[in-house]
PDB file of C-alpha atoms in Angstrom:
ATOM      1  CA  ARG A  12      -0.004   0.021   0.031  1.00 80.00           C
ATOM      2  CA  ILE A  13       2.898   2.433   0.875  1.00 87.00           C
ATOM      3  CA  THR A  14       4.609   1.990  -2.517  1.00 89.00           C
ATOM      4  CA  GLN A  15       1.318   1.834  -4.396  1.00 86.00           C
ATOM      5  CA  GLY A  16       0.340   5.202  -2.979  1.00 86.00           C
ATOM      6  CA  LYS A  17       3.543   6.587  -4.508  1.00 90.00           C
ATOM      7  CA  GLY A  18       2.832   5.050  -7.918  1.00 91.00           C
ATOM      8  CA  LEU A  19       5.668   2.513  -7.550  1.00 92.00           C
ATOM      9  CA  MET A  20       6.163  -1.279  -7.629  1.00 91.00           C
ATOM     10  CA  PRO A  21       6.658  -3.008  -4.163  1.00 90.00           C
ATOM     11  CA  ASP A  22      10.459  -2.811  -4.681  1.00 91.00           C
ATOM     12  CA  GLY A  23      10.200   0.974  -5.008  1.00 91.00           C
ATOM     13  CA  THR A  24      10.793   1.270  -8.778  1.00 91.00           C
ATOM     14  CA  SER A  25       8.636   2.268 -11.747  1.00 91.00           C
ATOM     15  CA  ARG A  26       8.631   0.100 -14.863  1.00 90.00           C
ATOM     16  CA  PHE A  27       7.524   2.789 -17.248  1.00 90.00           C
ATOM     17  CA  THR A  28       9.317   5.589 -19.086  1.00 90.00           C
ATOM     18  CA  CYS A  29       8.357   7.919 -21.868  1.00 89.00           C
ATOM     19  CA  LYS A  30      11.021   9.913 -23.758  1.00 95.00           C
ATOM     20  CA  GLY A  31      13.485   9.125 -20.964  1.00 94.00           C
ATOM     21  CA  LYS A  32      11.172  10.350 -18.158  1.00 95.00           C
ATOM     22  CA  GLN A  33       9.825   8.164 -15.402  1.00 92.00           C
ATOM     23  CA  ILE A  34       6.093   7.438 -15.481  1.00 91.00           C
ATOM     24  CA  TYR A  35       4.282   6.244 -12.332  1.00 91.00           C
ATOM     25  CA  HIS A  36       1.933   3.263 -11.927  1.00 90.00           C
ATOM     26  CA  PHE A  37      -1.530   4.542 -11.077  1.00 86.00           C
ATOM     27  CA  MET A  38      -2.849   2.577  -8.075  1.00 82.00           C
ATOM     28  CA  GLY A  39      -0.490  -0.350  -8.874  1.00 81.00           C
ATOM     29  CA  THR A  40      -2.127  -0.961 -12.304  1.00 82.00           C
ATOM     30  CA  SER A  41      -1.533   1.914 -14.779  1.00 80.00           C
ATOM     31  CA  THR A  42      -4.840   1.508 -16.440  1.00 76.00           C
ATOM     32  CA  PHE A  43      -4.232   3.651 -19.572  1.00 79.00           C
ATOM     33  CA  SER A  44      -1.511   1.495 -21.023  1.00 78.00           C
ATOM     34  CA  GLU A  45      -2.013  -1.319 -23.508  1.00 80.00           C
ATOM     35  CA  TYR A  46       0.457  -3.623 -21.669  1.00 86.00           C
ATOM     36  CA  THR A  47       1.457  -3.218 -18.112  1.00 88.00           C
ATOM     37  CA  VAL A  48       3.694  -4.556 -15.330  1.00 89.00           C
ATOM     38  CA  VAL A  49       2.079  -5.279 -11.965  1.00 88.00           C
ATOM     39  CA  ALA A  50       2.982  -7.054  -8.714  1.00 86.00           C
ATOM     40  CA  ASP A  51       1.950 -10.678  -8.587  1.00 86.00           C
ATOM     41  CA  ILE A  52      -0.486  -9.866  -5.709  1.00 82.00           C
ATOM     42  CA  SER A  53      -2.340  -7.581  -8.173  1.00 83.00           C
ATOM     43  CA  VAL A  54      -3.240 -10.234 -10.612  1.00 89.00           C
ATOM     44  CA  ALA A  55      -6.574 -12.050 -10.590  1.00 91.00           C
ATOM     45  CA  LYS A  56      -7.433 -14.786 -13.241  1.00 94.00           C
ATOM     46  CA  ILE A  57     -10.965 -14.259 -14.692  1.00 96.00           C
ATOM     47  CA  ASP A  58     -13.175 -16.020 -17.204  1.00 96.00           C
ATOM     48  CA  ALA A  59     -11.456 -15.650 -20.576  1.00 97.00           C
ATOM     49  CA  ALA A  60     -14.818 -15.077 -22.262  1.00 97.00           C
ATOM     50  CA  ALA A  61     -15.659 -11.995 -20.045  1.00 97.00           C
ATOM     51  CA  PRO A  62     -15.638  -8.720 -22.145  1.00 97.00           C
ATOM     52  CA  LEU A  63     -12.748  -6.638 -20.717  1.00 93.00           C
ATOM     53  CA  ASP A  64     -14.334  -3.273 -21.640  1.00 92.00           C
ATOM     54  CA  LYS A  65     -17.132  -4.138 -19.152  1.00 96.00           C
ATOM     55  CA  VAL A  66     -15.512  -6.269 -16.394  1.00 96.00           C
ATOM     56  CA  CYS A  67     -12.806  -3.647 -15.938  1.00 92.00           C
ATOM     57  CA  LEU A  68     -15.503  -1.834 -13.807  1.00 95.00           C
ATOM     58  CA  LEU A  69     -15.352  -4.691 -11.354  1.00 96.00           C
ATOM     59  CA  GLY A  70     -11.765  -3.607 -10.535  1.00 91.00           C
ATOM     60  CA  CYS A  71     -13.148  -0.986  -8.037  1.00 92.00           C
ATOM     61  CA  GLY A  72     -16.325   1.052  -8.381  1.00 94.00           C
ATOM     62  CA  ILE A  73     -19.088  -1.549  -8.901  1.00 97.00           C
ATOM     63  CA  SER A  74     -17.492  -4.103  -6.563  1.00 97.00           C
ATOM     64  CA  THR A  75     -16.924  -1.498  -3.886  1.00 98.00           C
ATOM     65  CA  GLY A  76     -20.458  -0.164  -3.841  1.00 98.00           C
ATOM     66  CA  TYR A  77     -22.090  -3.629  -4.135  1.00 98.00           C
ATOM     67  CA  GLY A  78     -19.895  -5.120  -1.466  1.00 98.00           C
ATOM     68  CA  ALA A  79     -20.525  -2.128   0.873  1.00 98.00           C
ATOM     69  CA  ALA A  80     -24.103  -3.182   1.027  1.00 98.00           C
ATOM     70  CA  VAL A  81     -23.840  -6.972   1.050  1.00 98.00           C
ATOM     71  CA  ASN A  82     -20.546  -7.526   2.923  1.00 98.00           C
ATOM     72  CA  THR A  83     -19.763  -4.431   5.137  1.00 98.00           C
ATOM     73  CA  ALA A  84     -23.293  -3.250   6.159  1.00 98.00           C
ATOM     74  CA  LYS A  85     -24.871  -6.681   5.743  1.00 98.00           C
ATOM     75  CA  VAL A  86     -28.191  -5.131   4.620  1.00 98.00           C
ATOM     76  CA  GLU A  87     -31.113  -7.195   5.836  1.00 98.00           C
ATOM     77  CA  PRO A  88     -34.370  -8.131   4.146  1.00 98.00           C
ATOM     78  CA  GLY A  89     -37.113  -5.622   4.732  1.00 98.00           C
ATOM     79  CA  SER A  90     -34.777  -2.822   5.789  1.00 98.00           C
ATOM     80  CA  THR A  91     -34.760   0.790   4.875  1.00 98.00           C
ATOM     81  CA  CYS A  92     -31.605   2.162   3.116  1.00 98.00           C
ATOM     82  CA  ALA A  93     -30.498   5.708   2.171  1.00 98.00           C
ATOM     83  CA  VAL A  94     -27.740   6.132  -0.497  1.00 98.00           C
ATOM     84  CA  PHE A  95     -26.103   9.491  -0.680  1.00 98.00           C
ATOM     85  CA  GLY A  96     -24.667  10.126  -4.165  1.00 97.00           C
ATOM     86  CA  LEU A  97     -25.972   8.422  -7.265  1.00 96.00           C
ATOM     87  CA  GLY A  98     -22.848   7.993  -9.361  1.00 93.00           C
ATOM     88  CA  GLY A  99     -21.487   4.589 -10.293  1.00 94.00           C
ATOM     89  CA  VAL A 100     -20.642   3.609  -6.709  1.00 97.00           C
ATOM     90  CA  GLY A 101     -23.968   4.793  -5.373  1.00 97.00           C
ATOM     91  CA  LEU A 102     -25.862   2.759  -8.080  1.00 97.00           C
ATOM     92  CA  ALA A 103     -23.845  -0.250  -7.045  1.00 98.00           C
ATOM     93  CA  VAL A 104     -24.810   0.237  -3.501  1.00 98.00           C
ATOM     94  CA  ILE A 105     -28.454   0.330  -4.607  1.00 98.00           C
ATOM     95  CA  MET A 106     -27.988  -2.859  -6.602  1.00 97.00           C
ATOM     96  CA  GLY A 107     -26.530  -4.499  -3.364  1.00 98.00           C
ATOM     97  CA  CYS A 108     -29.400  -3.305  -1.154  1.00 98.00           C
ATOM     98  CA  LYS A 109     -31.858  -4.707  -3.781  1.00 97.00           C
ATOM     99  CA  VAL A 110     -30.068  -8.046  -3.833  1.00 96.00           C
ATOM    100  CA  ALA A 111     -30.040  -8.166  -0.098  1.00 97.00           C
ATOM    101  CA  GLY A 112     -33.832  -7.671   0.039  1.00 97.00           C
ATOM    102  CA  ALA A 113     -34.171  -4.035   1.267  1.00 98.00           C
ATOM    103  CA  SER A 114     -37.783  -2.960   1.176  1.00 97.00           C
ATOM    104  CA  ARG A 115     -37.198   0.768   0.910  1.00 98.00           C
ATOM    105  CA  ILE A 116     -34.195   2.403  -0.913  1.00 98.00           C
ATOM    106  CA  ILE A 117     -33.923   6.195  -0.923  1.00 98.00           C
ATOM    107  CA  GLY A 118     -31.407   7.966  -3.194  1.00 98.00           C
ATOM    108  CA  ILE A 119     -30.097  11.389  -2.194  1.00 98.00           C
ATOM    109  CA  GLU A 120     -28.661  13.395  -5.084  1.00 96.00           C
ATOM    110  CA  LEU A 121     -28.496  17.017  -6.262  1.00 95.00           C
ATOM    111  CA  ASN A 122     -28.417  16.042  -9.908  1.00 92.00           C
ATOM    112  CA  LYS A 123     -32.049  14.973 -10.706  1.00 92.00           C
ATOM    113  CA  ASP A 124     -30.986  13.671 -14.113  1.00 91.00           C
ATOM    114  CA  LYS A 125     -29.626  10.670 -12.240  1.00 93.00           C
ATOM    115  CA  TYR A 126     -33.020   9.618 -10.713  1.00 94.00           C
ATOM    116  CA  ALA A 127     -34.175   7.574 -13.738  1.00 94.00           C
ATOM    117  CA  LYS A 128     -30.966   5.436 -13.659  1.00 93.00           C
ATOM    118  CA  ALA A 129     -31.353   4.922  -9.917  1.00 95.00           C
ATOM    119  CA  LYS A 130     -34.846   3.677 -10.439  1.00 95.00           C
ATOM    120  CA  GLU A 131     -33.578   1.109 -12.943  1.00 95.00           C
ATOM    121  CA  PHE A 132     -31.183  -0.173 -10.250  1.00 96.00           C
ATOM    122  CA  GLY A 133     -33.846  -0.523  -7.622  1.00 94.00           C
ATOM    123  CA  ALA A 134     -34.295   2.805  -5.825  1.00 96.00           C
ATOM    124  CA  GLY A 135     -37.899   3.684  -5.031  1.00 95.00           C
ATOM    125  CA  GLU A 136     -37.554   7.176  -3.802  1.00 96.00           C
ATOM    126  CA  TYR A 137     -35.240  10.152  -4.503  1.00 95.00           C
ATOM    127  CA  ILE A 138     -34.679  13.408  -2.723  1.00 96.00           C
ATOM    128  CA  SER A 139     -32.436  16.416  -3.172  1.00 96.00           C
ATOM    129  CA  PRO A 140     -31.050  18.283  -0.188  1.00 95.00           C
ATOM    130  CA  GLN A 141     -31.893  21.484  -1.975  1.00 95.00           C
ATOM    131  CA  ASP A 142     -35.602  20.714  -1.702  1.00 94.00           C
ATOM    132  CA  PHE A 143     -35.591  21.034   2.118  1.00 95.00           C
ATOM    133  CA  LYS A 144     -35.139  23.983   4.454  1.00 95.00           C
ATOM    134  CA  LYS A 145     -33.933  21.706   7.171  1.00 96.00           C
ATOM    135  CA  PRO A 146     -30.770  19.421   7.241  1.00 96.00           C
ATOM    136  CA  ILE A 147     -31.213  16.314   5.013  1.00 97.00           C
ATOM    137  CA  GLN A 148     -30.757  13.981   8.069  1.00 97.00           C
ATOM    138  CA  GLU A 149     -33.730  15.575   9.763  1.00 97.00           C
ATOM    139  CA  ALA A 150     -35.843  15.183   6.552  1.00 97.00           C
ATOM    140  CA  LEU A 151     -34.867  11.510   6.425  1.00 98.00           C
ATOM    141  CA  ILE A 152     -35.668  10.919  10.044  1.00 98.00           C
ATOM    142  CA  GLU A 153     -39.176  12.310   9.408  1.00 97.00           C
ATOM    143  CA  MET A 154     -39.612  10.356   6.203  1.00 96.00           C
ATOM    144  CA  THR A 155     -38.706   7.067   7.891  1.00 97.00           C
ATOM    145  CA  ASP A 156     -40.247   7.432  11.363  1.00 96.00           C
ATOM    146  CA  GLY A 157     -36.960   7.699  13.305  1.00 97.00           C
ATOM    147  CA  GLY A 158     -34.191   7.091  10.688  1.00 98.00           C
ATOM    148  CA  VAL A 159     -32.931   4.559   8.267  1.00 98.00           C
ATOM    149  CA  ASP A 160     -31.564   1.183   9.092  1.00 98.00           C
ATOM    150  CA  PHE A 161     -28.548   1.525   6.700  1.00 98.00           C
ATOM    151  CA  SER A 162     -27.015   4.533   5.066  1.00 98.00           C
ATOM    152  CA  PHE A 163     -24.114   4.886   2.591  1.00 98.00           C
ATOM    153  CA  GLU A 164     -21.958   7.860   1.725  1.00 98.00           C
ATOM    154  CA  CYS A 165     -20.780   7.504  -1.865  1.00 97.00           C
ATOM    155  CA  ILE A 166     -19.484  11.023  -2.546  1.00 96.00           C
ATOM    156  CA  GLY A 167     -16.409  11.764  -0.456  1.00 96.00           C
ATOM    157  CA  ASN A 168     -17.828  14.756   1.275  1.00 97.00           C
ATOM    158  CA  VAL A 169     -17.171  14.978   5.046  1.00 97.00           C
ATOM    159  CA  GLY A 170     -20.318  16.961   5.697  1.00 97.00           C
ATOM    160  CA  VAL A 171     -22.439  14.379   3.963  1.00 97.00           C
ATOM    161  CA  MET A 172     -20.714  11.558   5.926  1.00 98.00           C
ATOM    162  CA  ARG A 173     -21.940  13.242   9.063  1.00 98.00           C
ATOM    163  CA  ALA A 174     -25.479  13.661   7.704  1.00 98.00           C
ATOM    164  CA  ALA A 175     -25.453   9.995   6.585  1.00 98.00           C
ATOM    165  CA  LEU A 176     -24.556   8.788  10.113  1.00 98.00           C
ATOM    166  CA  GLU A 177     -27.114  11.113  11.750  1.00 98.00           C
ATOM    167  CA  ALA A 178     -29.920   9.870   9.375  1.00 98.00           C
ATOM    168  CA  CYS A 179     -29.594   6.439  10.905  1.00 98.00           C
ATOM    169  CA  HIS A 180     -32.034   5.091  13.478  1.00 98.00           C
ATOM    170  CA  LYS A 181     -30.935   5.166  17.158  1.00 97.00           C
ATOM    171  CA  GLY A 182     -30.166   1.737  18.573  1.00 97.00           C
ATOM    172  CA  TRP A 183     -29.297  -0.203  15.410  1.00 98.00           C
ATOM    173  CA  GLY A 184     -28.570   2.184  12.500  1.00 98.00           C
ATOM    174  CA  VAL A 185     -25.407   1.447  10.496  1.00 98.00           C
ATOM    175  CA  SER A 186     -23.713   4.006   8.236  1.00 98.00           C
ATOM    176  CA  VAL A 187     -20.960   3.076   5.828  1.00 98.00           C
ATOM    177  CA  ILE A 188     -18.428   5.566   4.445  1.00 98.00           C
ATOM    178  CA  VAL A 189     -17.652   4.554   0.865  1.00 98.00           C
ATOM    179  CA  GLY A 190     -16.577   7.903  -0.602  1.00 96.00           C
ATOM    180  CA  VAL A 191     -13.013   9.045  -0.496  1.00 95.00           C
ATOM    181  CA  ALA A 192     -12.541  12.437   1.121  1.00 94.00           C
ATOM    182  CA  GLY A 193      -9.929  14.961   0.175  1.00 91.00           C
ATOM    183  CA  ALA A 194      -6.457  14.613   1.777  1.00 89.00           C
ATOM    184  CA  GLY A 195      -6.291  15.934   5.371  1.00 94.00           C
ATOM    185  CA  GLN A 196     -10.078  16.316   5.798  1.00 96.00           C
ATOM    186  CA  GLU A 197     -11.651  15.119   9.069  1.00 97.00           C
ATOM    187  CA  ILE A 198     -15.084  13.737   9.957  1.00 97.00           C
ATOM    188  CA  CYS A 199     -16.940  14.923  13.071  1.00 97.00           C
ATOM    189  CA  THR A 200     -20.205  14.333  14.874  1.00 97.00           C
ATOM    190  CA  ARG A 201     -21.458  14.564  18.466  1.00 97.00           C
ATOM    191  CA  PRO A 202     -20.595  11.505  20.535  1.00 97.00           C
ATOM    192  CA  PHE A 203     -24.290  11.388  21.460  1.00 97.00           C
ATOM    193  CA  GLN A 204     -24.920  10.109  17.872  1.00 97.00           C
ATOM    194  CA  LEU A 205     -22.800   6.948  18.564  1.00 97.00           C
ATOM    195  CA  VAL A 206     -23.543   6.498  22.257  1.00 97.00           C
ATOM    196  CA  THR A 207     -27.292   6.158  21.299  1.00 97.00           C
ATOM    197  CA  GLY A 208     -26.378   3.008  19.429  1.00 97.00           C
ATOM    198  CA  ARG A 209     -25.415   3.873  15.830  1.00 98.00           C
ATOM    199  CA  THR A 210     -22.516   2.254  14.127  1.00 98.00           C
ATOM    200  CA  TRP A 211     -20.117   4.138  11.786  1.00 98.00           C
ATOM    201  CA  LYS A 212     -18.141   1.927   9.414  1.00 98.00           C
ATOM    202  CA  GLY A 213     -15.753   2.191   6.539  1.00 97.00           C
ATOM    203  CA  THR A 214     -15.241  -0.232   3.637  1.00 97.00           C
ATOM    204  CA  ALA A 215     -12.260  -1.129   1.504  1.00 94.00           C
ATOM    205  CA  PHE A 216     -13.182  -2.539  -1.869  1.00 95.00           C
ATOM    206  CA  GLY A 217     -16.554  -3.490  -0.476  1.00 97.00           C
ATOM    207  CA  GLY A 218     -15.085  -6.073   1.834  1.00 97.00           C
ATOM    208  CA  TRP A 219     -14.079  -8.375  -1.093  1.00 96.00           C
ATOM    209  CA  LYS A 220     -10.729 -10.211  -1.125  1.00 93.00           C
ATOM    210  CA  SER A 221      -9.794  -9.231  -4.648  1.00 89.00           C
ATOM    211  CA  VAL A 222      -7.793 -12.271  -5.880  1.00 92.00           C
ATOM    212  CA  ASP A 223     -10.561 -14.692  -4.735  1.00 93.00           C
ATOM    213  CA  SER A 224     -13.618 -12.463  -5.226  1.00 96.00           C
ATOM    214  CA  VAL A 225     -13.036 -10.641  -8.528  1.00 96.00           C
ATOM    215  CA  PRO A 226     -13.231 -13.919 -10.550  1.00 97.00           C
ATOM    216  CA  LYS A 227     -16.429 -14.797  -8.659  1.00 97.00           C
ATOM    217  CA  LEU A 228     -17.983 -11.381  -9.456  1.00 97.00           C
ATOM    218  CA  VAL A 229     -17.112 -11.804 -13.157  1.00 98.00           C
ATOM    219  CA  THR A 230     -18.865 -15.123 -13.066  1.00 97.00           C
ATOM    220  CA  GLU A 231     -21.892 -13.531 -11.345  1.00 96.00           C
ATOM    221  CA  TYR A 232     -22.008 -10.868 -14.060  1.00 97.00           C
ATOM    222  CA  MET A 233     -21.751 -13.537 -16.812  1.00 97.00           C
ATOM    223  CA  SER A 234     -24.671 -15.393 -15.308  1.00 97.00           C
ATOM    224  CA  LYS A 235     -26.673 -12.063 -15.054  1.00 94.00           C
ATOM    225  CA  LYS A 236     -26.792 -12.107 -11.227  1.00 93.00           C
ATOM    226  CA  ILE A 237     -25.213  -8.601 -11.119  1.00 95.00           C
ATOM    227  CA  LYS A 238     -25.462  -5.702 -13.555  1.00 96.00           C
ATOM    228  CA  VAL A 239     -22.316  -4.243 -15.188  1.00 97.00           C
ATOM    229  CA  ASP A 240     -23.375  -3.139 -18.823  1.00 96.00           C
ATOM    230  CA  GLU A 241     -25.936  -0.799 -17.319  1.00 95.00           C
ATOM    231  CA  PHE A 242     -23.242   1.317 -15.553  1.00 95.00           C
ATOM    232  CA  VAL A 243     -21.706   2.310 -18.923  1.00 94.00           C
ATOM    233  CA  THR A 244     -23.076   5.626 -20.320  1.00 92.00           C
ATOM    234  CA  HIS A 245     -20.367   6.437 -22.946  1.00 93.00           C
ATOM    235  CA  THR A 246     -17.696   4.530 -24.832  1.00 94.00           C
ATOM    236  CA  LEU A 247     -15.068   6.788 -26.303  1.00 94.00           C
ATOM    237  CA  PRO A 248     -11.822   6.194 -28.169  1.00 92.00           C
ATOM    238  CA  PHE A 249      -8.582   6.759 -26.312  1.00 90.00           C
ATOM    239  CA  ASP A 250      -7.828  10.086 -28.032  1.00 93.00           C
ATOM    240  CA  LYS A 251     -11.038  11.509 -26.473  1.00 96.00           C
ATOM    241  CA  ILE A 252      -9.997  10.638 -22.957  1.00 93.00           C
ATOM    242  CA  ASN A 253     -10.081  14.265 -21.824  1.00 96.00           C
ATOM    243  CA  GLU A 254     -13.650  14.457 -23.153  1.00 97.00           C
ATOM    244  CA  ALA A 255     -14.388  11.391 -21.018  1.00 95.00           C
ATOM    245  CA  PHE A 256     -13.149  13.045 -17.922  1.00 94.00           C
ATOM    246  CA  GLU A 257     -15.175  16.147 -18.687  1.00 96.00           C
ATOM    247  CA  LEU A 258     -18.299  13.979 -18.991  1.00 94.00           C
ATOM    248  CA  MET A 259     -17.530  12.388 -15.664  1.00 89.00           C
ATOM    249  CA  HIS A 260     -16.911  15.711 -13.897  1.00 90.00           C
ATOM    250  CA  THR A 261     -20.256  17.192 -15.157  1.00 88.00           C
ATOM    251  CA  GLY A 262     -22.159  14.078 -13.919  1.00 83.00           C
ATOM    252  CA  LYS A 263     -23.193  12.988 -17.397  1.00 86.00           C
TER     253      LYS A 263
END
């Protein structure tokens, strides 16, 4: 993890150069190169028939969101869930909540264009914090008669992380932080929120053990148990990579 964060191999070196300059390995993979060098611990053997332009999404986003619901939170049948942020990870959380048998899934998102997609994945209700004069956690507590059973923060905003925790029901509510906050940022809440019985959790890769689990997730996708194709909105050629980032930043 230490060398990976620096963009290096476990032995502290980089295996890429361009015009004599060192290039770093992004997250231990370097995903924009046609061929790559990775550590042996970073390799997982998957079904050869799986389409790589789709299953690449199981390398992080979809697996993380889906696992946050089924592994980390252990969403229970009949429960009420709130998902903050309806990007790829948030949609994967909704998919996991649905698979786990949640009876009520509420999506929280400023960009209302995302509501239709969230419905496709299994959310039944959608709200925007801008539609309320009160804090979103208070609105959710009113909507759910005391708070949700499970909440998920899929944005990386420390203020929203607090709201997600505080939207949970006293006594048994569980809130999972999935989003990655900016470097150096800190989370806060009043101790009362936890002393009254809520649980605040974090998840790494949705609790999957990658070498074992990624091949299984690929198999689940191939047998139509989990969605992957539906997460793809655009497919662009490599020379339009900056356009792709622009589409991502604008939430399209």
